[in-house]
Amino acid sequence: MIQLLRDWALVFSMLAGVSGYFLFAALPLGPEAHMIANGAVGFMQPALIFAMLFLTFCKVNPRALHLRPWHGRLLLIQGGLFSALALALVMMPVSGLRVVMEGAMLCLICPTATAAAVITRKLGGNLNDIITYTILINLLAALLVPLWVPFVHPAPGVSIGASAAMILGKVFPLLLLPLLSALGLRQFMPALHRRLEGWAGASFYLWVVALALAMAVTTRSMVHSTYGWTTQLWLGAISLICCAFQFIVGRRIGARWNDKITAGQALGQKNTVFAIWLGYTFFTPVTALAGGFYSVFHNVVNSLQLYRHAHPRR
């Protein structure tokens, strides 16, 4: 039973998030309780993102990190496609596909999940290579999101520069501060760093909790969305296409350097909690559904991979 829970932890987490939302919604609670719950989730999501990244980066030994040829190619794919979609939306401000294209942007620029290091290690990939890519894509996302989003989705009454600064102020602490904190701890408080380094595996279980919250938020968005089911289905379709595309392309590029597992996880497994938060905060809120759908797809892929790895065909 314990092994079953471990093999399918991500699927159980998603089911817990969906069922948890409906159970909470069915309780006879007043609007104040719902406001408190929304506030708690709004605080916990970025806090969990920070904690997952911090614990993962505590495991980082800068001397063990090396650039690989596939790193640059994957960064070019993510940054290039995100920028191309952003440019298209800037040039076509009125488009019936805007929401779907914004959803695709979220799926493409979203950094690698912190749990990807754990999944990659379990699948036999290279831990240091995926941590290196996680750092690189966090840097790229922290640069491109404030650069493009103010043009794609300008804030009313706020200048482009002020909007970019506001976005940078919210994105930087989530994506880069955990790395700087972990490196600073390694340098100035090595005893505490060694203790936290042993807890790096806890990032996977933090991800399980964060995933359940993300799925609850996504379910709430679907239930209360003012957009029709057609739009939501299109967001689900574009999420599936982006997920399949990134896993396949990542594995094929990585295979050239005998690192297909690591590259596939680096490009395909996303920090979808960040994508959902980013959609709610800076894009059309319904685009957060793209991150929720992507959570389903990439975690089903991961669960299947973990099961096949633990039970190889004979």
PDB file of N, CA and C in Angstrom, residues 1-12 303 307 311:
ATOM      1  N   MET A   1       0.828  -1.204   0.000  1.00  0.00           N
ATOM      2  CA  MET A   1       0.000   0.000   0.000  1.00  0.00           C
ATOM      3  C   MET A   1       0.873   1.270   0.000  1.00  0.00           C
ATOM      4  N   ILE A   2       1.937   1.238   0.818  1.00  0.00           N
ATOM      5  CA  ILE A   2       2.839   2.391   0.885  1.00  0.00           C
ATOM      6  C   ILE A   2       3.519   2.609  -0.451  1.00  0.00           C
ATOM      7  N   GLN A   3       3.945   1.504  -1.090  1.00  0.00           N
ATOM      8  CA  GLN A   3       4.604   1.623  -2.396  1.00  0.00           C
ATOM      9  C   GLN A   3       3.633   2.177  -3.437  1.00  0.00           C
ATOM     10  N   LEU A   4       2.353   1.770  -3.354  1.00  0.00           N
ATOM     11  CA  LEU A   4       1.349   2.284  -4.279  1.00  0.00           C
ATOM     12  C   LEU A   4       1.196   3.796  -4.119  1.00  0.00           C
ATOM     13  N   LEU A   5       1.162   4.260  -2.868  1.00  0.00           N
ATOM     14  CA  LEU A   5       1.048   5.696  -2.611  1.00  0.00           C
ATOM     15  C   LEU A   5       2.262   6.452  -3.143  1.00  0.00           C
ATOM     16  N   ARG A   6       3.446   5.885  -3.012  1.00  0.00           N
ATOM     17  CA  ARG A   6       4.647   6.543  -3.505  1.00  0.00           C
ATOM     18  C   ARG A   6       4.659   6.606  -5.027  1.00  0.00           C
ATOM     19  N   ASP A   7       4.266   5.505  -5.662  1.00  0.00           N
ATOM     20  CA  ASP A   7       4.302   5.459  -7.129  1.00  0.00           C
ATOM     21  C   ASP A   7       3.310   6.443  -7.747  1.00  0.00           C
ATOM     22  N   TRP A   8       2.165   6.617  -7.098  1.00  0.00           N
ATOM     23  CA  TRP A   8       1.104   7.447  -7.671  1.00  0.00           C
ATOM     24  C   TRP A   8       0.796   8.661  -6.802  1.00  0.00           C
ATOM     25  N   ALA A   9       1.809   9.146  -6.074  1.00  0.00           N
ATOM     26  CA  ALA A   9       1.604  10.275  -5.151  1.00  0.00           C
ATOM     27  C   ALA A   9       1.088  11.509  -5.872  1.00  0.00           C
ATOM     28  N   LEU A  10       1.581  11.757  -7.077  1.00  0.00           N
ATOM     29  CA  LEU A  10       1.197  12.962  -7.812  1.00  0.00           C
ATOM     30  C   LEU A  10      -0.261  12.892  -8.260  1.00  0.00           C
ATOM     31  N   VAL A  11      -0.694  11.708  -8.670  1.00  0.00           N
ATOM     32  CA  VAL A  11      -2.094  11.537  -9.075  1.00  0.00           C
ATOM     33  C   VAL A  11      -3.013  11.691  -7.872  1.00  0.00           C
ATOM     34  N   PHE A  12      -2.647  11.066  -6.740  1.00  0.00           N
ATOM     35  CA  PHE A  12      -3.448  11.197  -5.529  1.00  0.00           C
ATOM     36  C   PHE A  12      -3.509  12.658  -5.066  1.00  0.00           C
ATOM     37  N   SER A 303       3.998  10.087 -13.387  1.00  0.00           N
ATOM     38  CA  SER A 303       3.544   8.903 -12.664  1.00  0.00           C
ATOM     39  C   SER A 303       3.729   7.643 -13.507  1.00  0.00           C
ATOM     40  N   TYR A 307       6.216   4.588 -12.576  1.00  0.00           N
ATOM     41  CA  TYR A 307       5.694   3.227 -12.476  1.00  0.00           C
ATOM     42  C   TYR A 307       6.470   2.284 -13.389  1.00  0.00           C
ATOM     43  N   HIS A 311       8.742  -0.827 -12.269  1.00  0.00           N
ATOM     44  CA  HIS A 311       8.267  -2.149 -12.694  1.00  0.00           C
ATOM     45  C   HIS A 311       8.646  -2.362 -14.169  1.00  0.00           C
TER      46      HIS A 311
END
